[in-house]
mmCIF file of C-alpha atoms in Angstrom:
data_model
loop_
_atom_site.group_PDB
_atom_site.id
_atom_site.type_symbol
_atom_site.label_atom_id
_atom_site.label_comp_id
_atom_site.label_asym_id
_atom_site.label_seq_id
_atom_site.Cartn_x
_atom_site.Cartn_y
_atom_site.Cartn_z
ATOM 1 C CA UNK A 1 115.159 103.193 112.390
ATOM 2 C CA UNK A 2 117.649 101.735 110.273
ATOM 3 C CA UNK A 3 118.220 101.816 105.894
ATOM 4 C CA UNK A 4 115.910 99.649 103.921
ATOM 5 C CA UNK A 5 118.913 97.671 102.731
ATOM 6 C CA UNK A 6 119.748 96.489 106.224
ATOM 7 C CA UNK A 7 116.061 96.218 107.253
ATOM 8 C CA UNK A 8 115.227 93.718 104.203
ATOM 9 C CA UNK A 9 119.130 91.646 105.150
ATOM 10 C CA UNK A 10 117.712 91.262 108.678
ATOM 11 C CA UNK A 11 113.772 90.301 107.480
ATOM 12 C CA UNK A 12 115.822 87.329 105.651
ATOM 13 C CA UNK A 13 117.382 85.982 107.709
ATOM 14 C CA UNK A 14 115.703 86.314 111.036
ATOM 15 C CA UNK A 15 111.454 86.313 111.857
ATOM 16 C CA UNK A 16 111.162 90.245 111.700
ATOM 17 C CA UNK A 17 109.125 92.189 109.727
ATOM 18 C CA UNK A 18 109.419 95.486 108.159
ATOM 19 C CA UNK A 19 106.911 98.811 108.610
ATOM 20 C CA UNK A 20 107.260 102.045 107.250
ATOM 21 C CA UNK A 21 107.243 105.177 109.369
ATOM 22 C CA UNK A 22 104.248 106.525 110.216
ATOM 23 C CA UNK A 23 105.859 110.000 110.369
ATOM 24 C CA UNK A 24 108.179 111.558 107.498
ATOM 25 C CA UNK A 25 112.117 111.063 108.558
ATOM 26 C CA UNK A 26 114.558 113.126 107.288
ATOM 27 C CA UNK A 27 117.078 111.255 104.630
ATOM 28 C CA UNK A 28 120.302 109.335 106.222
ATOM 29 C CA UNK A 29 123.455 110.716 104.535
ATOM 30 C CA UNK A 30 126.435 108.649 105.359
ATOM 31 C CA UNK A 31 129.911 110.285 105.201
ATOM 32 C CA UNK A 32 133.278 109.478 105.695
ATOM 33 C CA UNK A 33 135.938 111.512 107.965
ATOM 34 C CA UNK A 34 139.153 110.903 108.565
ATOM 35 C CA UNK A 35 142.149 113.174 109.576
ATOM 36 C CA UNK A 36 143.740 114.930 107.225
ATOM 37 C CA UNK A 37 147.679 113.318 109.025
ATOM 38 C CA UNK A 38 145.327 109.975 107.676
ATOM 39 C CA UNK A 39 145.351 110.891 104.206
ATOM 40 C CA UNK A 40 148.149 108.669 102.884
ATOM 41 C CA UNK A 41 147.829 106.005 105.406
ATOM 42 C CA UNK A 42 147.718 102.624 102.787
ATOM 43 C CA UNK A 43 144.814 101.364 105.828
ATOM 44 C CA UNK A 44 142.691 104.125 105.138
ATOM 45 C CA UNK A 45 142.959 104.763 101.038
ATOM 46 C CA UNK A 46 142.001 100.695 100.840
ATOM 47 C CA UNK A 47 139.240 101.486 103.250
ATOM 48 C CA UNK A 48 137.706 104.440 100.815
ATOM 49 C CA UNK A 49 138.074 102.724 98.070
ATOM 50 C CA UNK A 50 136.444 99.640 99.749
ATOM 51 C CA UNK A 51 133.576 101.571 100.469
ATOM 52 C CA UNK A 52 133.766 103.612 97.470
ATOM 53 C CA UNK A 53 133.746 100.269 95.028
ATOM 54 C CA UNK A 54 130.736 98.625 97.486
ATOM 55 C CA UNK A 55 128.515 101.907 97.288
ATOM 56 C CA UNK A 56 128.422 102.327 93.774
ATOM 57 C CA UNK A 57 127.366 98.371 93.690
ATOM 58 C CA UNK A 58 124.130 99.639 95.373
ATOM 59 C CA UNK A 59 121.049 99.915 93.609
ATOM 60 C CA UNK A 60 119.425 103.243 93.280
ATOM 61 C CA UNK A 61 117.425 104.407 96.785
ATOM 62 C CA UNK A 62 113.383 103.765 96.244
ATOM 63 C CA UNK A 63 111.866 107.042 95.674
ATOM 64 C CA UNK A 64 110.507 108.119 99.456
ATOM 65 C CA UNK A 65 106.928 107.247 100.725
#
């Protein structure tokens, strides 16, 4: 099981295809934790707001089914 989004990267560029689940699957939620001693570290505040700029990039998630 992996997201759509990394499902359709792999379908172009390799001979795969995709199939839906046959059974319902609970949404993926992806968070980010770090250590609190981490919060000012320059590393990790470009890192957040690396991911922070890419994710809202994103298009919406397809509705499920």
């Amino acid at each position: 099981m992996m997201h759509r989004l990394y499902a359709e990267h792999f379908a172009a560029a390799y001979p795969i295809a995709i199939y839906s689940s046959p059974v319902p699957l609970p949404e993926v939620i992806e968070t980010v934790h770090w250590h609190e001693v981490r919060g000012r570290d320059p590393g990790i505040r470009w890192l957040l707001e690396l991911i922070t700029r890419h994710c809202a990039a994103l298009p919406a998630p397809a509705p499920p089914g």
